[in-house]
Amino acid sequence: LEPCGINLPHNHPRATELLYVISGKKLRTSFAEENGGRTIVNDISTGEVTFFPMGLLHYQQNLSCEEAVYISGLNSEDPGVVTTSTRLFTFPEEGLAATFDIEKEEVVKIRENLPA
């Protein structure tokens, strides 16, 4: 992961993920439990490991100015991946505007500026 890079929030609907840091000083990882649950945030470095339970929203962000190298393993041949920002903004503008309490025009602006 490049310096200051991020692996956007996403989930794997059919797998739990295990992540091991090969090299890197400060890799921030986080996942959110179901509604009403906790949000777990961990900063891990070389030789440390974390996991993301199946189906839960999670991300990784390199908080360091140096590249972070990690390896992930998933317990399924077909884990799937749903990138939250890109999938969420496929919903109709009216629903998103109501969700975020913003005007539909703001939804359009956000949609136009999302990472690919």
PDB file of C-alpha atoms in Angstrom:
ATOM      1  CA  LEU A   1       0.000   0.000   0.000  1.00  0.00           C
ATOM      2  CA  GLU A   2       1.536   3.298  -1.065  1.00  0.00           C
ATOM      3  CA  PRO A   3       2.492   5.932   1.546  1.00  0.00           C
ATOM      4  CA  CYS A   4      -0.710   7.565   2.838  1.00  0.00           C
ATOM      5  CA  GLY A   5      -2.687   5.162   0.613  1.00  0.00           C
ATOM      6  CA  ILE A   6      -6.012   3.578   1.446  1.00  0.00           C
ATOM      7  CA  ASN A   7      -7.813   0.388   0.549  1.00  0.00           C
ATOM      8  CA  LEU A   8     -11.328   1.833   0.448  1.00  0.00           C
ATOM      9  CA  PRO A   9     -14.004   0.569   2.852  1.00  0.00           C
ATOM     10  CA  HIS A  10     -15.378  -2.733   1.577  1.00  0.00           C
ATOM     11  CA  ASN A  11     -16.635  -6.114   2.704  1.00  0.00           C
ATOM     12  CA  HIS A  12     -16.328  -9.737   1.659  1.00  0.00           C
ATOM     13  CA  PRO A  13     -19.808 -11.267   1.838  1.00  0.00           C
ATOM     14  CA  ARG A  14     -18.573 -14.864   1.793  1.00  0.00           C
ATOM     15  CA  ALA A  15     -15.257 -14.840   3.685  1.00  0.00           C
ATOM     16  CA  THR A  16     -13.322 -13.814   6.763  1.00  0.00           C
ATOM     17  CA  GLU A  17     -10.014 -12.060   5.995  1.00  0.00           C
ATOM     18  CA  LEU A  18      -6.719 -12.429   7.836  1.00  0.00           C
ATOM     19  CA  LEU A  19      -4.085  -9.731   7.195  1.00  0.00           C
ATOM     20  CA  TYR A  20      -0.371 -10.016   8.071  1.00  0.00           C
ATOM     21  CA  VAL A  21       1.995  -7.027   7.767  1.00  0.00           C
ATOM     22  CA  ILE A  22       5.254  -7.994   6.034  1.00  0.00           C
ATOM     23  CA  SER A  23       6.730  -4.495   6.298  1.00  0.00           C
ATOM     24  CA  GLY A  24       5.343  -1.159   7.368  1.00  0.00           C
ATOM     25  CA  LYS A  25       5.277   1.118  10.381  1.00  0.00           C
ATOM     26  CA  LYS A  26       1.693   2.169  10.868  1.00  0.00           C
ATOM     27  CA  LEU A  27      -1.072   0.418   8.980  1.00  0.00           C
ATOM     28  CA  ARG A  28      -4.465   1.443  10.320  1.00  0.00           C
ATOM     29  CA  THR A  29      -7.160  -1.190  10.049  1.00  0.00           C
ATOM     30  CA  SER A  30     -10.752  -0.932  11.117  1.00  0.00           C
ATOM     31  CA  PHE A  31     -14.019  -2.796  10.895  1.00  0.00           C
ATOM     32  CA  ALA A  32     -17.563  -1.976  11.946  1.00  0.00           C
ATOM     33  CA  GLU A  33     -19.783  -4.560  13.576  1.00  0.00           C
ATOM     34  CA  GLU A  34     -23.489  -4.807  12.810  1.00  0.00           C
ATOM     35  CA  ASN A  35     -25.843  -1.909  13.615  1.00  0.00           C
ATOM     36  CA  GLY A  36     -25.485  -0.999  17.280  1.00  0.00           C
ATOM     37  CA  GLY A  37     -22.131  -2.779  17.493  1.00  0.00           C
ATOM     38  CA  ARG A  38     -18.618  -1.460  17.943  1.00  0.00           C
ATOM     39  CA  THR A  39     -16.127  -0.025  15.477  1.00  0.00           C
ATOM     40  CA  ILE A  40     -12.736  -1.624  16.044  1.00  0.00           C
ATOM     41  CA  VAL A  41      -9.610   0.367  15.069  1.00  0.00           C
ATOM     42  CA  ASN A  42      -6.108  -1.131  15.171  1.00  0.00           C
ATOM     43  CA  ASP A  43      -2.758   0.330  14.150  1.00  0.00           C
ATOM     44  CA  ILE A  44      -0.447  -2.537  13.242  1.00  0.00           C
ATOM     45  CA  SER A  45       3.172  -2.798  12.068  1.00  0.00           C
ATOM     46  CA  THR A  46       5.658  -5.339  10.714  1.00  0.00           C
ATOM     47  CA  GLY A  47       5.021  -8.847  12.060  1.00  0.00           C
ATOM     48  CA  GLU A  48       1.530  -8.097  13.370  1.00  0.00           C
ATOM     49  CA  VAL A  49      -1.764  -9.542  12.237  1.00  0.00           C
ATOM     50  CA  THR A  50      -5.443  -8.635  12.294  1.00  0.00           C
ATOM     51  CA  PHE A  51      -8.662 -10.078  10.912  1.00  0.00           C
ATOM     52  CA  PHE A  52     -11.949  -8.893   9.471  1.00  0.00           C
ATOM     53  CA  PRO A  53     -15.009 -11.053  10.169  1.00  0.00           C
ATOM     54  CA  MET A  54     -17.054 -12.253   7.208  1.00  0.00           C
ATOM     55  CA  GLY A  55     -19.401  -9.644   5.790  1.00  0.00           C
ATOM     56  CA  LEU A  56     -18.271  -6.745   7.987  1.00  0.00           C
ATOM     57  CA  LEU A  57     -17.303  -3.378   6.536  1.00  0.00           C
ATOM     58  CA  HIS A  58     -13.540  -2.758   6.846  1.00  0.00           C
ATOM     59  CA  TYR A  59     -10.596  -0.840   5.397  1.00  0.00           C
ATOM     60  CA  GLN A  60      -6.823  -0.422   5.576  1.00  0.00           C
ATOM     61  CA  GLN A  61      -4.927   2.890   5.485  1.00  0.00           C
ATOM     62  CA  ASN A  62      -1.181   3.460   5.456  1.00  0.00           C
ATOM     63  CA  LEU A  63      -0.541   6.301   7.918  1.00  0.00           C
ATOM     64  CA  SER A  64       3.202   6.191   7.225  1.00  0.00           C
ATOM     65  CA  CYS A  65       5.334   7.987   4.637  1.00  0.00           C
ATOM     66  CA  GLU A  66       6.774   4.591   3.615  1.00  0.00           C
ATOM     67  CA  GLU A  67       5.182   1.778   1.636  1.00  0.00           C
ATOM     68  CA  ALA A  68       3.347  -0.880   3.650  1.00  0.00           C
ATOM     69  CA  VAL A  69       3.439  -4.472   2.405  1.00  0.00           C
ATOM     70  CA  TYR A  70       0.934  -7.017   3.665  1.00  0.00           C
ATOM     71  CA  ILE A  71      -0.599 -10.292   2.653  1.00  0.00           C
ATOM     72  CA  SER A  72      -4.233 -11.200   3.076  1.00  0.00           C
ATOM     73  CA  GLY A  73      -5.838 -14.600   3.191  1.00  0.00           C
ATOM     74  CA  LEU A  74      -9.542 -15.292   2.848  1.00  0.00           C
ATOM     75  CA  ASN A  75     -11.275 -18.512   3.818  1.00  0.00           C
ATOM     76  CA  SER A  76     -13.207 -18.909   0.581  1.00  0.00           C
ATOM     77  CA  GLU A  77     -12.358 -19.499  -3.064  1.00  0.00           C
ATOM     78  CA  ASP A  78     -15.085 -16.976  -3.895  1.00  0.00           C
ATOM     79  CA  PRO A  79     -15.022 -14.345  -1.122  1.00  0.00           C
ATOM     80  CA  GLY A  80     -16.602 -11.562  -3.188  1.00  0.00           C
ATOM     81  CA  VAL A  81     -15.873  -7.898  -2.609  1.00  0.00           C
ATOM     82  CA  VAL A  82     -18.265  -4.976  -2.276  1.00  0.00           C
ATOM     83  CA  THR A  83     -16.565  -1.560  -2.287  1.00  0.00           C
ATOM     84  CA  THR A  84     -18.893   0.571  -0.186  1.00  0.00           C
ATOM     85  CA  SER A  85     -18.561   3.961  -1.874  1.00  0.00           C
ATOM     86  CA  THR A  86     -18.921   2.721  -5.434  1.00  0.00           C
ATOM     87  CA  ARG A  87     -21.828   0.367  -4.693  1.00  0.00           C
ATOM     88  CA  LEU A  88     -23.687   2.718  -2.348  1.00  0.00           C
ATOM     89  CA  PHE A  89     -23.752   5.482  -4.918  1.00  0.00           C
ATOM     90  CA  THR A  90     -25.467   3.270  -7.484  1.00  0.00           C
ATOM     91  CA  PHE A  91     -28.668   3.790  -5.477  1.00  0.00           C
ATOM     92  CA  PRO A  92     -31.181   6.405  -6.691  1.00  0.00           C
ATOM     93  CA  GLU A  93     -30.348  10.008  -5.820  1.00  0.00           C
ATOM     94  CA  GLU A  94     -33.566  10.436  -3.804  1.00  0.00           C
ATOM     95  CA  GLY A  95     -32.655   7.630  -1.426  1.00  0.00           C
ATOM     96  CA  LEU A  96     -29.097   8.866  -0.942  1.00  0.00           C
ATOM     97  CA  ALA A  97     -30.221  12.461  -0.434  1.00  0.00           C
ATOM     98  CA  ALA A  98     -32.612  11.322   2.307  1.00  0.00           C
ATOM     99  CA  THR A  99     -29.971   9.059   3.882  1.00  0.00           C
ATOM    100  CA  PHE A 100     -27.383  11.853   4.182  1.00  0.00           C
ATOM    101  CA  ASP A 101     -29.862  14.741   4.579  1.00  0.00           C
ATOM    102  CA  ILE A 102     -28.471  16.567   1.550  1.00  0.00           C
ATOM    103  CA  GLU A 103     -29.884  17.832  -1.739  1.00  0.00           C
ATOM    104  CA  LYS A 104     -29.928  15.560  -4.796  1.00  0.00           C
ATOM    105  CA  GLU A 105     -27.454  17.898  -6.516  1.00  0.00           C
ATOM    106  CA  GLU A 106     -24.904  17.143  -3.782  1.00  0.00           C
ATOM    107  CA  VAL A 107     -25.364  13.422  -4.389  1.00  0.00           C
ATOM    108  CA  VAL A 108     -24.573  13.985  -8.077  1.00  0.00           C
ATOM    109  CA  LYS A 109     -21.400  15.939  -7.173  1.00  0.00           C
ATOM    110  CA  ILE A 110     -20.233  13.227  -4.787  1.00  0.00           C
ATOM    111  CA  ARG A 111     -20.949  10.505  -7.340  1.00  0.00           C
ATOM    112  CA  GLU A 112     -18.938  12.334 -10.006  1.00  0.00           C
ATOM    113  CA  ASN A 113     -15.885  12.545  -7.716  1.00  0.00           C
ATOM    114  CA  LEU A 114     -15.757   8.990  -6.370  1.00  0.00           C
ATOM    115  CA  PRO A 115     -12.577   6.996  -6.942  1.00  0.00           C
ATOM    116  CA  ALA A 116     -12.886   4.324  -9.620  1.00  0.00           C
TER     117      ALA A 116
END
